């Protein structure tokens, strides 16, 4: 009982979120429950309710942590360079926790950093000549693109045991390599690259592709 009181007295919101992120990283977001975290932290579930009333509150806190970690870039003179810097900052903050990254979309307008990033994106899109409606659509697409890059199978090896992940990748490569080389010569030649991508290149190409597309659509240069 004394040990439990000590654990409860040292329990903080940050400590709960730290543990939630660790569980999500290792086993997937479905493994994150109030009861599971209480057991691992050595407290009763009621102790966690002082900080988070529901599991949804807890997951929101985990998503907020990712936004807390965003280093908002200094404004750039070029609107496209500024938009790219915002995307890089967001992707960089989400990459360590891909299992939670999908929840960031629900917190963007609830969190100071999310508001700052959205304001920056909209203002830079307006500077490029986009009217409010297409600018808003592009801002949403930018966020969704960043999240999909982080959560994509190409880079997310979390929530899966290492051997299971390795087996999954071996199977994927084998399936591609077993295709008819006469009918799918490019796919067969790229079997390894399609399976074991260079992560940094993957993110750089994804971000550059999005920004180049926006630049191409811009009413002004």
Coordinates of C-alpha atoms in Angstrom, one line a residue:
X1 CA 0.0 0.0 0.0
X2 CA 2.9 2.4 0.8
X3 CA 4.5 1.6 -2.5
X4 CA 1.2 2.4 -4.3
X5 CA 0.8 5.7 -2.5
X6 CA 4.4 6.6 -3.4
X7 CA 3.7 5.8 -7.1
X8 CA 0.5 7.8 -7.0
X9 CA 2.2 10.8 -5.5
X10 CA 4.8 10.8 -8.2
X11 CA 2.3 10.3 -11.0
X12 CA 2.2 13.3 -13.4
X13 CA 0.4 13.9 -16.6
X14 CA 3.7 13.8 -18.5
X15 CA 4.7 10.5 -16.9
X16 CA 1.3 9.0 -18.0
X17 CA 1.8 10.3 -21.5
X18 CA 5.3 9.0 -21.7
X19 CA 4.1 5.5 -20.8
X20 CA 1.2 5.7 -23.3
X21 CA 3.6 6.6 -26.1
X22 CA 5.9 3.8 -25.1
X23 CA 3.1 1.2 -25.2
X24 CA 1.8 2.6 -28.5
X25 CA 5.2 2.5 -30.1
X26 CA 5.8 -1.1 -29.0
X27 CA 2.4 -2.6 -29.5
X28 CA 0.1 -0.2 -31.4
X29 CA -2.4 2.3 -30.2
X30 CA -5.0 -0.3 -29.4
X31 CA -2.8 -1.6 -26.6
X32 CA -3.1 1.8 -24.8
X33 CA -5.7 1.5 -22.1
X34 CA -6.2 3.2 -18.7
X35 CA -6.0 -0.2 -16.9
X36 CA -2.8 -1.2 -18.8
X37 CA -1.1 2.0 -18.0
X38 CA -2.2 2.0 -14.3
X39 CA -0.7 -1.5 -13.9
X40 CA 2.6 -0.5 -15.5
X41 CA 2.8 2.6 -13.5
X42 CA 2.0 0.8 -10.2
X43 CA -1.2 2.7 -9.4
X44 CA -4.9 2.2 -9.5
X45 CA -6.9 3.2 -12.6
X46 CA -8.6 5.9 -10.4
X47 CA -5.2 7.6 -10.0
X48 CA -5.0 8.1 -13.8
X49 CA -8.4 9.6 -13.9
X50 CA -7.1 12.6 -12.0
X51 CA -5.2 13.4 -15.2
X52 CA -7.3 11.9 -17.9
X53 CA -11.0 11.3 -17.5
X54 CA -11.3 8.9 -20.5
X55 CA -9.1 7.0 -22.9
X56 CA -10.0 9.6 -25.5
X57 CA -8.6 12.3 -23.2
X58 CA -5.4 10.2 -22.8
X59 CA -4.9 9.7 -26.5
X60 CA -5.5 13.5 -27.1
X61 CA -2.8 14.1 -24.5
X62 CA -0.5 11.8 -26.5
X63 CA -1.2 13.6 -29.7
X64 CA -0.6 16.9 -28.0
X65 CA 2.8 15.7 -27.0
X66 CA 3.7 15.3 -30.6
X67 CA 2.6 18.9 -31.3
X68 CA 4.6 20.0 -28.2
X69 CA 7.7 18.6 -29.9
X70 CA 7.3 20.6 -33.1
X71 CA 10.0 23.2 -33.5
X72 CA 8.2 26.0 -35.4
X73 CA 10.5 27.3 -38.1
X74 CA 11.4 30.9 -38.5
X75 CA 9.5 32.5 -41.4
X76 CA 11.2 32.3 -44.8
X77 CA 10.9 34.9 -47.5
X78 CA 9.7 32.5 -50.2
X79 CA 6.2 31.2 -49.5
X80 CA 7.0 27.7 -50.9
X81 CA 10.1 27.4 -48.8
X82 CA 8.1 28.4 -45.8
X83 CA 5.4 25.8 -46.5
X84 CA 8.1 23.2 -46.9
X85 CA 9.7 24.1 -43.6
X86 CA 6.4 23.8 -41.8
X87 CA 5.9 20.3 -43.3
X88 CA 9.4 19.3 -42.3
X89 CA 8.8 20.5 -38.7
X90 CA 5.6 18.6 -38.4
X91 CA 6.9 15.4 -40.0
X92 CA 10.0 15.5 -37.8
X93 CA 7.9 15.7 -34.6
X94 CA 5.6 12.9 -35.6
X95 CA 8.1 10.4 -36.9
X96 CA 9.2 9.0 -33.5
X97 CA 5.6 8.0 -32.8
X98 CA 3.8 6.9 -36.0
X99 CA 1.1 5.0 -34.1
X100 CA -0.1 8.3 -32.6
X101 CA 0.5 10.5 -35.6
X102 CA -2.9 9.9 -37.0
X103 CA -4.5 11.5 -34.0
X104 CA -2.6 14.8 -34.6
X105 CA -5.3 15.9 -37.1
X106 CA -7.9 16.0 -34.4
X107 CA -5.7 18.3 -32.2
X108 CA -4.4 20.8 -34.7
X109 CA -7.0 23.5 -33.9
X110 CA -7.0 22.6 -30.2
X111 CA -3.3 23.1 -29.6
X112 CA -1.2 26.3 -29.7
X113 CA 1.4 24.9 -32.0
X114 CA -1.2 23.4 -34.2
X115 CA -2.9 26.8 -34.5
X116 CA 0.4 28.4 -35.2
X117 CA 1.3 25.9 -38.0
X118 CA -2.2 26.3 -39.5
X119 CA -2.0 30.0 -39.4
X120 CA 1.4 30.0 -41.1
X121 CA 0.3 27.6 -43.8
X122 CA -2.9 29.5 -44.6
X123 CA -1.1 32.9 -44.7
X124 CA 1.6 31.5 -47.0
X125 CA -0.9 30.0 -49.3
X126 CA -2.8 33.3 -49.4
X127 CA 0.5 35.0 -50.3
X128 CA 0.8 32.6 -53.2
X129 CA -2.5 33.8 -54.5
X130 CA -4.8 31.1 -53.3
X131 CA -8.4 32.1 -52.4
X132 CA -9.6 31.0 -48.9
X133 CA -11.4 27.8 -50.1
X134 CA -8.5 26.3 -52.1
X135 CA -6.0 27.5 -49.5
X136 CA -8.0 25.7 -46.8
X137 CA -8.2 22.5 -48.9
X138 CA -4.5 22.6 -49.5
X139 CA -3.8 23.1 -45.8
X140 CA -5.9 20.0 -45.0
X141 CA -4.1 18.1 -47.7
X142 CA -0.7 19.1 -46.4
X143 CA -1.6 17.8 -42.9
X144 CA -3.0 14.5 -44.3
X145 CA 0.0 14.1 -46.5
X146 CA 2.4 14.6 -43.6
X147 CA 0.5 12.0 -41.5
X148 CA 0.3 9.5 -44.3
X149 CA 4.0 9.7 -44.9
X150 CA 4.7 9.0 -41.2
X151 CA 2.1 6.2 -40.8
X152 CA 2.9 4.5 -44.2
X153 CA 4.0 0.9 -44.2
X154 CA 7.2 1.9 -46.0
X155 CA 8.5 3.6 -42.8
X156 CA 6.4 2.6 -39.8
X157 CA 7.9 -0.5 -38.2
X158 CA 6.3 0.2 -34.8
X159 CA 3.5 -1.8 -33.2
X160 CA 5.0 -5.0 -34.6
X161 CA 7.6 -7.4 -33.2
X162 CA 10.9 -7.1 -35.0
X163 CA 10.9 -10.7 -36.4
X164 CA 7.3 -10.3 -37.5
X165 CA 8.2 -7.1 -39.3
X166 CA 11.2 -8.7 -40.9
X167 CA 9.1 -11.6 -42.1
X168 CA 6.5 -9.2 -43.5
X169 CA 9.1 -7.4 -45.5
X170 CA 10.7 -10.6 -46.8
X171 CA 7.3 -11.8 -47.9
X172 CA 6.6 -8.4 -49.6
X173 CA 9.9 -8.5 -51.5
X174 CA 9.4 -12.1 -52.5
X175 CA 5.9 -11.4 -53.9
X176 CA 7.2 -8.5 -56.0
X177 CA 10.2 -10.4 -57.2
X178 CA 8.1 -13.4 -58.2
X179 CA 6.1 -11.4 -60.7
X180 CA 6.6 -12.1 -64.4
X181 CA 9.8 -10.2 -65.5
X182 CA 8.4 -10.1 -69.0
X183 CA 5.1 -8.4 -67.9
X184 CA 6.5 -6.4 -65.0
X185 CA 10.2 -5.9 -65.6
X186 CA 10.3 -2.5 -63.7
X187 CA 8.5 -3.9 -60.6
X188 CA 10.8 -7.0 -60.5
X189 CA 13.9 -4.8 -60.8
X190 CA 12.7 -2.5 -58.0
X191 CA 11.6 -5.3 -55.6
X192 CA 14.2 -4.5 -53.0
X193 CA 13.9 -0.7 -53.3
X194 CA 10.1 -1.0 -53.1
X195 CA 10.4 -3.0 -49.9
X196 CA 13.4 -1.5 -48.1
X197 CA 13.2 2.2 -48.9
X198 CA 15.7 4.8 -47.7
X199 CA 13.6 6.5 -45.1
X200 CA 15.2 10.0 -45.5
X201 CA 14.7 9.9 -49.2
X202 CA 11.1 8.8 -48.7
X203 CA 10.3 11.8 -46.6
X204 CA 12.3 14.3 -48.7
X205 CA 10.6 13.1 -51.9
X206 CA 7.2 13.2 -50.3
X207 CA 7.5 16.7 -48.9
X208 CA 9.1 18.0 -52.1
X209 CA 6.4 16.4 -54.2
X210 CA 3.6 18.1 -52.3
X211 CA 5.3 21.5 -52.3
X212 CA 6.1 21.3 -56.0
X213 CA 2.4 20.4 -56.7
X214 CA 1.2 23.4 -54.7
X215 CA 3.7 25.7 -56.5
X216 CA 2.4 24.4 -59.8
X217 CA -1.2 25.2 -58.8
X218 CA -0.4 28.7 -57.4
X219 CA -2.1 31.6 -59.2
X220 CA 1.0 33.7 -58.7
X221 CA 4.7 32.8 -58.6

